[in-house]
CSV table of C-alpha atoms in Angstrom, one decimal:
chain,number,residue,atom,x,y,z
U,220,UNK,CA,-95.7,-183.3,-9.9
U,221,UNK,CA,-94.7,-180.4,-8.0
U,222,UNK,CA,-91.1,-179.5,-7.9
U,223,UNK,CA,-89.5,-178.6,-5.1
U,224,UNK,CA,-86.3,-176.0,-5.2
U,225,UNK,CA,-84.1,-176.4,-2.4
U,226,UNK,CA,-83.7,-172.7,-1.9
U,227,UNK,CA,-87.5,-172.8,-0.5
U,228,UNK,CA,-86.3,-175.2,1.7
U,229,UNK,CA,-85.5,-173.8,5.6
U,230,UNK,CA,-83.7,-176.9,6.9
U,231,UNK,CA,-84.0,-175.3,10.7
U,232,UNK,CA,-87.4,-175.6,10.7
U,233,UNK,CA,-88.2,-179.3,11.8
U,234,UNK,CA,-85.5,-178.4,14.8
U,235,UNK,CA,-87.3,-175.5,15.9
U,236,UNK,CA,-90.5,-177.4,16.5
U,237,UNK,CA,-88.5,-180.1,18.4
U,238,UNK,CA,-86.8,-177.7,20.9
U,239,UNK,CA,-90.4,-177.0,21.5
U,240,UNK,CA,-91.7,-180.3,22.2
U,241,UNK,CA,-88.8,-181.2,23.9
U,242,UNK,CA,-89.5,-178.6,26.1
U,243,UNK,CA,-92.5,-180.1,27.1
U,244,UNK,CA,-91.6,-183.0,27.8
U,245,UNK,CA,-92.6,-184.7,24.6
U,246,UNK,CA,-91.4,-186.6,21.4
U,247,UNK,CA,-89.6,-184.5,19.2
U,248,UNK,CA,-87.7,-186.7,16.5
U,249,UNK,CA,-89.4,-186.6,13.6
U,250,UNK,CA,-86.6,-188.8,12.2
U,251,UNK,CA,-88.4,-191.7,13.4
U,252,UNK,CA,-90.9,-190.8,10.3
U,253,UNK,CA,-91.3,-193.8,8.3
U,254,UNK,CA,-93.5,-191.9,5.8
U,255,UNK,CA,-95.5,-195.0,5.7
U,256,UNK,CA,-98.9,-193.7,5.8
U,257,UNK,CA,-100.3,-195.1,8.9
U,258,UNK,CA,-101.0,-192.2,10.6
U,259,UNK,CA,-103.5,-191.3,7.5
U,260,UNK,CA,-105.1,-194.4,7.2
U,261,UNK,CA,-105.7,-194.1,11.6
U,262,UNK,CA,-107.2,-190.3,11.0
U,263,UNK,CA,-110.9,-190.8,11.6
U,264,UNK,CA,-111.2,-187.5,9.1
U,265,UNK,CA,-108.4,-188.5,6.3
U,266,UNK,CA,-111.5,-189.0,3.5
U,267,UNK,CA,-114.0,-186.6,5.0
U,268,UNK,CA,-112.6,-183.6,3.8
U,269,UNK,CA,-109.6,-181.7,2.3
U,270,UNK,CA,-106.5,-180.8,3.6
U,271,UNK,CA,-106.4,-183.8,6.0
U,272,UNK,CA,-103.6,-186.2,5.3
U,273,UNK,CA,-101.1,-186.0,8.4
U,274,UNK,CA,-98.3,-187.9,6.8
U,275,UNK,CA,-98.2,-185.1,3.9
U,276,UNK,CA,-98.1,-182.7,6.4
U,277,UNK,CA,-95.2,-184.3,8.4
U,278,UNK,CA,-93.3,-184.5,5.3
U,279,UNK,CA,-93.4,-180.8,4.9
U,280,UNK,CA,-92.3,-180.2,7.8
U,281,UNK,CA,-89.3,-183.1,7.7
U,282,UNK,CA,-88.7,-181.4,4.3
U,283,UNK,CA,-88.5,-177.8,5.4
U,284,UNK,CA,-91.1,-176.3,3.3
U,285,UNK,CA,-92.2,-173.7,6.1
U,286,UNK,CA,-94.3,-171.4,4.1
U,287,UNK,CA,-96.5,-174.3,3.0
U,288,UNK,CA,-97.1,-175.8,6.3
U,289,UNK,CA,-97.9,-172.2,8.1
U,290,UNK,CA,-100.3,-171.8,5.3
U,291,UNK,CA,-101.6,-175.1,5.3
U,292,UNK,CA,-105.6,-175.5,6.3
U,293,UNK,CA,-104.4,-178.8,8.2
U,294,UNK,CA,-103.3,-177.1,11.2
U,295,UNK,CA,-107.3,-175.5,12.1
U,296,UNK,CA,-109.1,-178.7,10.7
U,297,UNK,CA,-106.5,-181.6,12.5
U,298,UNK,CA,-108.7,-181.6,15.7
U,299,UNK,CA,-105.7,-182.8,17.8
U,300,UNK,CA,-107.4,-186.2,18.9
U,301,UNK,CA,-104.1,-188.3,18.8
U,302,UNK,CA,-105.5,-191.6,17.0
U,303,UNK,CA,-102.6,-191.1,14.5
U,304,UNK,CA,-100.2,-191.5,16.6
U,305,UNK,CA,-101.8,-195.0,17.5
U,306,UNK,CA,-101.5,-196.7,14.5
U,307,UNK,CA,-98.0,-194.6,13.6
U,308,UNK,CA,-95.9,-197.4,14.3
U,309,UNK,CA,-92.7,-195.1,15.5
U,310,UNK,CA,-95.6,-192.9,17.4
U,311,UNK,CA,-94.6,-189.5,16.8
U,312,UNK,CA,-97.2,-187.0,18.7
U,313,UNK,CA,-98.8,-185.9,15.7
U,314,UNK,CA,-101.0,-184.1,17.6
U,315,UNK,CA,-98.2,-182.2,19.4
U,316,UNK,CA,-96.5,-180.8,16.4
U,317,UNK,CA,-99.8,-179.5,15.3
U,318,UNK,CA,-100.0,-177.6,18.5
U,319,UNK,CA,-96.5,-176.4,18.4
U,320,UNK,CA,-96.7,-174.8,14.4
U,321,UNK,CA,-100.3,-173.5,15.6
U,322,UNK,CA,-98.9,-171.3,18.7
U,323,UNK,CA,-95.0,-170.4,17.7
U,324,UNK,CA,-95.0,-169.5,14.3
U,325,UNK,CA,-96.9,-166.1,14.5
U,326,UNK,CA,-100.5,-167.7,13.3
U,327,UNK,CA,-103.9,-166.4,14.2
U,328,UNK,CA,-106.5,-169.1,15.4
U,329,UNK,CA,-109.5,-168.5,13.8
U,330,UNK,CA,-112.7,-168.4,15.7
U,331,UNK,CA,-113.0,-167.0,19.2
U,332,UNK,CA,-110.0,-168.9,20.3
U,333,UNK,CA,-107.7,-166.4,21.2
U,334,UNK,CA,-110.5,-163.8,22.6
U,335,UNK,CA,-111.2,-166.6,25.0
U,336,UNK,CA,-108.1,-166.9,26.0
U,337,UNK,CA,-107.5,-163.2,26.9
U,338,UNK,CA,-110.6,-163.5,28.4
U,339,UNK,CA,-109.4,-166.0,30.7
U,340,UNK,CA,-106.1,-164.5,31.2
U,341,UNK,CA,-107.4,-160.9,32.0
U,342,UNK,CA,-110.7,-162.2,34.4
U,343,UNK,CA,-109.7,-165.2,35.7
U,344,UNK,CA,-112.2,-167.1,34.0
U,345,UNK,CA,-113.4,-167.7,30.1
U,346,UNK,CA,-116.8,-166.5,30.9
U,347,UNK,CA,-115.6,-163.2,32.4
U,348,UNK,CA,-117.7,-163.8,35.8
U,349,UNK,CA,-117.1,-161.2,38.2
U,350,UNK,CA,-116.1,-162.6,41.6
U,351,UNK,CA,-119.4,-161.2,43.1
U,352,UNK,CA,-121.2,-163.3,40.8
U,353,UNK,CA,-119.2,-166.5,41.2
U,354,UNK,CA,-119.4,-166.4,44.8
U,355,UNK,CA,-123.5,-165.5,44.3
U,356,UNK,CA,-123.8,-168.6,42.2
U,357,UNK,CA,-121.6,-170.8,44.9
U,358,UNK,CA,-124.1,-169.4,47.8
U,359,UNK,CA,-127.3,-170.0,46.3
U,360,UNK,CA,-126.0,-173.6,45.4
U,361,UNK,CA,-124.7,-173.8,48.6
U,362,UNK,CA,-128.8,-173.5,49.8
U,363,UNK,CA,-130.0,-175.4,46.9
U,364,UNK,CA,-127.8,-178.4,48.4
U,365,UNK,CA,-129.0,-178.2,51.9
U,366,UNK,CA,-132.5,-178.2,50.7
U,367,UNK,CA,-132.1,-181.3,48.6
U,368,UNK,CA,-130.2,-183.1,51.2
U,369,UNK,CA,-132.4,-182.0,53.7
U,370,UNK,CA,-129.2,-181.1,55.9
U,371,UNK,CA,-128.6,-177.1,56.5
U,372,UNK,CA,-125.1,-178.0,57.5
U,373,UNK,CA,-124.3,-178.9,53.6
U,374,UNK,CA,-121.8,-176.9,52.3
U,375,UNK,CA,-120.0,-176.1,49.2
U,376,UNK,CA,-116.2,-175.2,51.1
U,377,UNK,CA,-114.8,-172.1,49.9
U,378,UNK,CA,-111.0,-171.6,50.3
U,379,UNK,CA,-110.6,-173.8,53.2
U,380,UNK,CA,-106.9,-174.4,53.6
U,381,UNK,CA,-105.5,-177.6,54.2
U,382,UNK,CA,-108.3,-179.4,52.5
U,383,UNK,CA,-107.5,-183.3,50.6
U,384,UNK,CA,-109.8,-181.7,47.5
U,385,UNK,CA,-109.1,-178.5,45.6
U,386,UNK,CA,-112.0,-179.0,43.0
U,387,UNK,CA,-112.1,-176.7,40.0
U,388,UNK,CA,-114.7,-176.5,37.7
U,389,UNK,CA,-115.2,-175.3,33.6
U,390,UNK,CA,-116.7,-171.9,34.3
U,391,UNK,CA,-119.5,-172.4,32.0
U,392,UNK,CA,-121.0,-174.6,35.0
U,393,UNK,CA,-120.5,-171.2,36.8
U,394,UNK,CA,-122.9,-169.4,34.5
U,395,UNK,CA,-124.5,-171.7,32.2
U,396,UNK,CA,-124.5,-175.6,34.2
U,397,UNK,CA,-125.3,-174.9,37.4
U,398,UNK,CA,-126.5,-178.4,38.3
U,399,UNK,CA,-123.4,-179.8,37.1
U,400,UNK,CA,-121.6,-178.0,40.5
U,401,UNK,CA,-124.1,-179.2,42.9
U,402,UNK,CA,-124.1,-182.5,41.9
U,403,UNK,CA,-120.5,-182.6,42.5
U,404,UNK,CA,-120.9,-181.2,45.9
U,405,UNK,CA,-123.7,-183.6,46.8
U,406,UNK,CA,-121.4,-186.2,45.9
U,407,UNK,CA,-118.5,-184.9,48.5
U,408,UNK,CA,-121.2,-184.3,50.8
U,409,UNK,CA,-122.0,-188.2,50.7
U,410,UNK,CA,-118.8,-189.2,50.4
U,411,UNK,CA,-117.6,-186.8,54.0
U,412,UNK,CA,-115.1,-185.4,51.6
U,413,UNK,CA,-112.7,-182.7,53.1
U,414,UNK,CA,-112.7,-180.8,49.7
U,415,UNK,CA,-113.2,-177.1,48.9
U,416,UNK,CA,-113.4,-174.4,46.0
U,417,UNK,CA,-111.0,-171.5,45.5
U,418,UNK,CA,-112.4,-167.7,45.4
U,419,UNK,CA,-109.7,-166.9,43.1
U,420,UNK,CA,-108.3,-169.4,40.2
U,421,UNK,CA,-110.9,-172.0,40.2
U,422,UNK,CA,-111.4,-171.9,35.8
U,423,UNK,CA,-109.5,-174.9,34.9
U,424,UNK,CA,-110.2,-174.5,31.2
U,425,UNK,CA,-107.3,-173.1,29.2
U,426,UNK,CA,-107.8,-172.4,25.3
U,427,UNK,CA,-104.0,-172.1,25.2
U,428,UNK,CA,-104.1,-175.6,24.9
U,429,UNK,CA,-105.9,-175.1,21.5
U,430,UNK,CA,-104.2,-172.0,20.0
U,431,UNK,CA,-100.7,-173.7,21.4
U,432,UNK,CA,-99.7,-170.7,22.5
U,433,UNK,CA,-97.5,-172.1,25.7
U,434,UNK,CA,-97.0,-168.7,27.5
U,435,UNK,CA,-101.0,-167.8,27.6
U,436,UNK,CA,-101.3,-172.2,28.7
U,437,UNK,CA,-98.9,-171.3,31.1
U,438,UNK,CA,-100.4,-168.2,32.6
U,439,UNK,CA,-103.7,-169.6,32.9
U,440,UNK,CA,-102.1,-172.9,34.4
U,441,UNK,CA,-100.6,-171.0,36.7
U,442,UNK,CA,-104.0,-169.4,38.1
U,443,UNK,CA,-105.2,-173.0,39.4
U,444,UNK,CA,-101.3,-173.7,40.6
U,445,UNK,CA,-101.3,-170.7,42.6
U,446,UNK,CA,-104.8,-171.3,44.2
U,447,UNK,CA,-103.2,-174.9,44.8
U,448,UNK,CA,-99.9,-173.6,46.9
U,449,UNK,CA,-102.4,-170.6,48.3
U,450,UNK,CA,-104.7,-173.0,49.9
U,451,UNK,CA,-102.4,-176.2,50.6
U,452,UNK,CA,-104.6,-178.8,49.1
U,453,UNK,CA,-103.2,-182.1,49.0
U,454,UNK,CA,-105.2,-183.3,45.5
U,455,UNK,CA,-106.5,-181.4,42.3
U,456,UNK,CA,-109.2,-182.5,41.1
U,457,UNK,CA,-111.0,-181.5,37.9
U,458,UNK,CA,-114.6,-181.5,36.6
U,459,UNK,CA,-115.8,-183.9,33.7
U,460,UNK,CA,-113.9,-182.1,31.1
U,461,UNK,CA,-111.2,-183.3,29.0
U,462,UNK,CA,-109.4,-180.3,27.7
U,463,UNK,CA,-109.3,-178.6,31.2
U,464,UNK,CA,-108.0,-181.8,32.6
U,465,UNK,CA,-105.1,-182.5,29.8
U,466,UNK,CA,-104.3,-178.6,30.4
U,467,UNK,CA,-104.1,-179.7,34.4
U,468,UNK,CA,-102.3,-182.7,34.5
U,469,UNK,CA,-100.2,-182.4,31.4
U,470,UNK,CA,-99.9,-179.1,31.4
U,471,UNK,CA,-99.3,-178.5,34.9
U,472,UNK,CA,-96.1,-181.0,34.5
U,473,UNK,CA,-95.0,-179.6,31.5
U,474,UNK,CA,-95.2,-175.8,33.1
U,475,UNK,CA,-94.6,-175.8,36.4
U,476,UNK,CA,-93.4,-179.2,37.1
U,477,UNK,CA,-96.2,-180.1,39.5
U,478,UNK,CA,-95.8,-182.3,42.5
U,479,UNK,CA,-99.1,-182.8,43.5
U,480,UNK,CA,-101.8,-185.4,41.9
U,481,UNK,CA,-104.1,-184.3,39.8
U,482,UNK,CA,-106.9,-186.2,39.0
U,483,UNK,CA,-110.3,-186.2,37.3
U,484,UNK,CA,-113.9,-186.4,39.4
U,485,UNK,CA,-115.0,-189.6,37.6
U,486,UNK,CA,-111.6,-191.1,39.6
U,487,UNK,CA,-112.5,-190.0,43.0
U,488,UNK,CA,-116.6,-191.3,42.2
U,489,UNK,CA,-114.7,-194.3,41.6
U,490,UNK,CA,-112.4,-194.7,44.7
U,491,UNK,CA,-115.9,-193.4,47.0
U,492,UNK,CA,-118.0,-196.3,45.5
U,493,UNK,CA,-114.8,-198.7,45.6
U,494,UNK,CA,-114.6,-197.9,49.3
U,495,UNK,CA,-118.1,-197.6,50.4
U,496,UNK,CA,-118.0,-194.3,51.0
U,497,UNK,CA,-121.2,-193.5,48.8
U,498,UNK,CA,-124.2,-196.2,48.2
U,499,UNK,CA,-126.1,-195.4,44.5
U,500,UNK,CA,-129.4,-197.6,43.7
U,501,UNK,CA,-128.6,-199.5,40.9
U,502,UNK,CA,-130.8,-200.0,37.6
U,503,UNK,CA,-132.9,-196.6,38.0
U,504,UNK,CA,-132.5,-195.6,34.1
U,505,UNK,CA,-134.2,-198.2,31.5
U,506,UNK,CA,-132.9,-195.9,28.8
U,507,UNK,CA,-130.5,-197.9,26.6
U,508,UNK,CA,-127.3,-195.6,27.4
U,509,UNK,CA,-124.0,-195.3,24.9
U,510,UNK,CA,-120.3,-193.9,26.1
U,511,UNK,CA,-118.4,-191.7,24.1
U,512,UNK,CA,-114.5,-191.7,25.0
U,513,UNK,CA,-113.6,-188.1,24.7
U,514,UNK,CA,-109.6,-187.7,23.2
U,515,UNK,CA,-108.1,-186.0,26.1
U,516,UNK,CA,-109.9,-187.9,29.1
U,517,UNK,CA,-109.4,-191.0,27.4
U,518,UNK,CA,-106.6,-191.6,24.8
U,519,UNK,CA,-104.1,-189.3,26.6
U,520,UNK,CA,-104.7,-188.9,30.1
U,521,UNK,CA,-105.7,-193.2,29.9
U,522,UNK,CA,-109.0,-193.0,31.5
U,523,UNK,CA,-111.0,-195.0,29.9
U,524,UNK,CA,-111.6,-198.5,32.0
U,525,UNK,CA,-112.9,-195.9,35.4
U,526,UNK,CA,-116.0,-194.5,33.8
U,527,UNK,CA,-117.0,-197.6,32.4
U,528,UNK,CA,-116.8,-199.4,36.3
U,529,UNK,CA,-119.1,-196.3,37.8
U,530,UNK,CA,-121.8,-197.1,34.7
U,531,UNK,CA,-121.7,-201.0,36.3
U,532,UNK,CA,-122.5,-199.5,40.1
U,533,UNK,CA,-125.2,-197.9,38.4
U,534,UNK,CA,-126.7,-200.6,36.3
U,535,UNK,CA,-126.6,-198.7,32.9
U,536,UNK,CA,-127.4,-200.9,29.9
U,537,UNK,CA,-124.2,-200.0,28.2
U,538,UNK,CA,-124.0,-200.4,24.2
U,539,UNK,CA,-120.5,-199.8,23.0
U,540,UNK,CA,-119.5,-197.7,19.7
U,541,UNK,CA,-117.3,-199.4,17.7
U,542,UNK,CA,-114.5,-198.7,17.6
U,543,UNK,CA,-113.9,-197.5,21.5
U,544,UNK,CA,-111.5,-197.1,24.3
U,545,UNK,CA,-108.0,-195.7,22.9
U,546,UNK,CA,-108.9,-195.9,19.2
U,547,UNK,CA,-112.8,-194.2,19.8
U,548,UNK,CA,-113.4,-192.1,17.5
U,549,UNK,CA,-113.1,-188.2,17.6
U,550,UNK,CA,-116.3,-186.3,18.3
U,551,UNK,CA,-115.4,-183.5,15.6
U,552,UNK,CA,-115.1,-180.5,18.3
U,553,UNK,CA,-111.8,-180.9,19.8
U,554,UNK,CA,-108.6,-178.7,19.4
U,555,UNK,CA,-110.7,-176.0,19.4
U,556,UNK,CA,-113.0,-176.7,16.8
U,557,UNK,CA,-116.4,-175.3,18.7
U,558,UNK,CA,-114.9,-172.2,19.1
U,559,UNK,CA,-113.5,-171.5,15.5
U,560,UNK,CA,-117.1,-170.7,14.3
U,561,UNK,CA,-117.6,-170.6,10.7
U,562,UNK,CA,-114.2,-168.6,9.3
U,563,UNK,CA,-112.4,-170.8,6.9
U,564,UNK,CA,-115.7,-173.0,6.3
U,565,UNK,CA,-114.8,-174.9,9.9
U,566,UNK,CA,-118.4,-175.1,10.9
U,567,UNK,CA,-119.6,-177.2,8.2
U,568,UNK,CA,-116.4,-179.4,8.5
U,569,UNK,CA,-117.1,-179.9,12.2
U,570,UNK,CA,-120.5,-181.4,11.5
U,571,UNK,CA,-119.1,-183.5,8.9
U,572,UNK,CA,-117.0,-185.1,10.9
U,573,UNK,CA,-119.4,-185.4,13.2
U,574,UNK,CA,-121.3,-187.8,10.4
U,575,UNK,CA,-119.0,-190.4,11.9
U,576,UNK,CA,-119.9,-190.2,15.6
U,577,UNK,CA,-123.6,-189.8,14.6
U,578,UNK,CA,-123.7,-193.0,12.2
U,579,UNK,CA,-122.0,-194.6,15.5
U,580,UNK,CA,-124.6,-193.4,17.9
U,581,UNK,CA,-127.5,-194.8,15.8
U,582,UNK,CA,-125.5,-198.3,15.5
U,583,UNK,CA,-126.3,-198.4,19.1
U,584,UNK,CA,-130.3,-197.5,19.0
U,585,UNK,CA,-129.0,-195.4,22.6
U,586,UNK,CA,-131.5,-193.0,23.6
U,587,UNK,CA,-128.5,-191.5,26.2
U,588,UNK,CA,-125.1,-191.1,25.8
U,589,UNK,CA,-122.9,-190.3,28.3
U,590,UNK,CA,-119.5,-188.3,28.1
U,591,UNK,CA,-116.9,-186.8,30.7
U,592,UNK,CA,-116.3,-183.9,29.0
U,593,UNK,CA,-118.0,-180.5,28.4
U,594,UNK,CA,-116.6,-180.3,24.7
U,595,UNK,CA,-117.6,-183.3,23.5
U,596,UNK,CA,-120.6,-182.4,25.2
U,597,UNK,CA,-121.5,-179.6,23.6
U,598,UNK,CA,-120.6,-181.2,20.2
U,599,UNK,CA,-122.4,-184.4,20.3
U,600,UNK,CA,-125.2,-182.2,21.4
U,601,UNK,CA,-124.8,-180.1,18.3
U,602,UNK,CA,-124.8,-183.0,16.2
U,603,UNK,CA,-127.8,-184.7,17.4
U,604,UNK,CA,-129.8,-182.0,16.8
U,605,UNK,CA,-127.8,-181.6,12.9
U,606,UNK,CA,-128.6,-185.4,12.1
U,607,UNK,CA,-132.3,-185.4,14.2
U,608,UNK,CA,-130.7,-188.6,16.3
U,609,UNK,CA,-133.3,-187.7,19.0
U,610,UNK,CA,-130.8,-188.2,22.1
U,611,UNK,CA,-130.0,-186.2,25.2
U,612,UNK,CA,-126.4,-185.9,26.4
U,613,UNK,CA,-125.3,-186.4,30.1
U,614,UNK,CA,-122.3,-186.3,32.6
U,615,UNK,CA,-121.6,-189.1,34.9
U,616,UNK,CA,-121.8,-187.2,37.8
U,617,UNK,CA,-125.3,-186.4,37.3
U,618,UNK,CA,-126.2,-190.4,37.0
U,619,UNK,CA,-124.4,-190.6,40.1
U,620,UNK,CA,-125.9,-187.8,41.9
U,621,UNK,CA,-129.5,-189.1,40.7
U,622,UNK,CA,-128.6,-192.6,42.0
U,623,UNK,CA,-127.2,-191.5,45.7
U,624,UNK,CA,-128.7,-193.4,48.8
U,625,UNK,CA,-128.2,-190.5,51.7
U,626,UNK,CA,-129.1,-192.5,55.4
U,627,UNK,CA,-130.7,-195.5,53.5
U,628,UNK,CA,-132.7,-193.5,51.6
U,629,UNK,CA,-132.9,-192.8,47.4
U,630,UNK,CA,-132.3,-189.3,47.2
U,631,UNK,CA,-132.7,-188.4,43.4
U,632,UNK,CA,-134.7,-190.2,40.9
U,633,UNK,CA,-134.8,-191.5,37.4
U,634,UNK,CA,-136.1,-187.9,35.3
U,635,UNK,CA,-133.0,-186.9,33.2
């Protein structure tokens, strides 16, 4: 056994993390520590790989052994997902702490965190779209809509002040998931939604979240925020991604101190089909679907009963993972983890704790699953093709979109 001298010790350093968290609005006594080992034995990854035991790392930290918690792989390969803190039975925000020693302690992330970020902060976007571009992309849409509704007053708003909806978007629908935006806006259209887009500060992804870095999260925050006040929107409302709707909702409290609601697009689906404001034909996909609750949409911003009431307007035959809901299981790419590449082995590592969710996907013989979120998109993606599972991955607003009836007539169809 190791020993420890106290002159390595730097008893300030557990306080410095709190004034952090407390900052933010979030629990910051690490006092309430039991160093019981529950939050381990709740890690989905605690036996996958090395340098994953959260209550060792805790301990350091409690202990003030700085230098070996700045240095310690944990930080990069702790994906942030929050399920220790569920079974932690004093539930200190694991996750938080890891965010906090991640962005104040001079670290580098690894991977193409922080270039995304400056990205972001110096564009306006992660992708670095031009504004000629965006606005090209929104147009064309714009035509693609009024040809699929058959309507050529169908639009797709742009900065319309006053409007109920400011909807923002993950700019990779921009370049990359075009669909993805005009399913949304054939959603409003059936809905009658008084909703628009922003010409400026519309990206409402934010890697800051990832790197913890609160000044970048704030700056980029604060591009959606202003675009908010600009326009006088009554409501936010996010795409299906979890990470740019944690950054939104949490962050937007814990930076600006927000006044205005911010909620996700699977919400609003909801409250139209709820209210009759959109009709979807029910049972048009045979395919046996599966639902992956991504961390951020579900565990921390508690949506997790709303997607699963859209999938029963739609008739999906629904096979749960075990286990779901608050205590799902991780996907393997969150915190950052798609865009650390390989440095520090983290690719490999990300697919092997991806094992998990892939032995939970075939449990459920689903040919589909569905997920609110681009990351975990992109990740379960990754891993069916890395463990052959043979499955396709899809938003809920494209089931929706598939399943609209526009003037009593199917407009859509069952092709996924």
């Amino acid at each position: 056994m190791a020993v420890i001298q106290a002159k390595n010790l730097d008893p300030e350093f557990k306080y410095q993390i709190a004034d952090v968290l407390a900052g933010l609005g979030q629990k910051s006594d690490f006092s309430h520590c039991l160093a019981c080992g529950m939050c381990t034995a709740g890690c989905s990854y605690s036996d996958v790989h090395q340098d994953m035991d959260p209550r060792k790392f805790l301990r350091k930290i409690i202990l003030g052994l700085k230098e070996e918690v700045v240095h310690d792989p944990f930080i990069w390969k702790c994906t942030m997902c929050g399920r220790c803190t569920m079974f932690c039975p004093m539930k200190v925000d694991l996750a938080g702490v890891v965010r906090t020693v991640r962005g104040h302690f001079g670290l580098k992330a690894p991977g193409h965190i922080q270039e995304v970020a400056d990205i972001h902060m110096a564009t306006g976007n992660q992708q670095a779209l031009s504004a000629e571009d965006y606005l090209d992309t929104l147009n064309w849409l714009e035509e693609e809509l009024q040809e699929e509704v058959q309507d050529a007053h169908a639009k797709i708003p742009l900065d319309k002040k006053g409007a109920d909806i400011l909807y923002v978007i993950n700019s990779r629908e921009a370049k990359f998931y075009p669909q993805d935006i005009q399913n949304v806006a054939k959603i409003f259209y059936a809905a009658k939604a008084d909703w628009t887009m922003s010409s400026e500060g519309w990206d409402a992804t934010n890697m800051g979240l990832f790197s913890g870095r609160d000044e970048d999260a704030r700056k980029i925050v604060g591009m959606i925020d202003q675009a908010m006040k600009r326009l006088r929107c009554k409501t936010l409302v996010v795409t299906e991604c979890g990470h740019a709707l944690r950054s939104q909702s949490w962050g937007g409290k814990a930076w600006f101190q927000r006044s205005y609601p911010v909620k996700s697009i699977v919400e609003i689906i909801l409250g139209y089909l709820k209210e009759g404001r959109i009709k979807v034909a029910s049972g048009l996909f045979p395919e046996k679907f599966t639902y992956h609750d991504p961390c951020n949409f579900g565990r921390k911003e508690g949506l997790l009963k709303e997607p699963r009431e859209v999938l029963q307007y739609l008739g999906i035959d629904l096979v749960e993972m075990y286990p779901n809901r608050e205590y799902n299981l991780c996907c393997g790419g969150g915190g950052g983890a798609n865009s650390m590449g390989t440095e520090m082995g983290l690719r490999a590592i990300r697919m092997e704790k991806g094992r998990l969710k892939a032995e939970q996907i075939k449990k459920t013989a689903a040919a589909k699953i569905i997920v609110p979120c681009h990351n975990c998109f992109d990740q379960l993606t990754d891993i069916g093709k890395y463990f052959k599972l043979g499955t396709k991955v899809v938003h809920i607003s494209t089931l929706v979109a598939k399943s609209l009836i526009l003037d009593d007539k199917l407009e859509g169809g069952k092709s996924l």
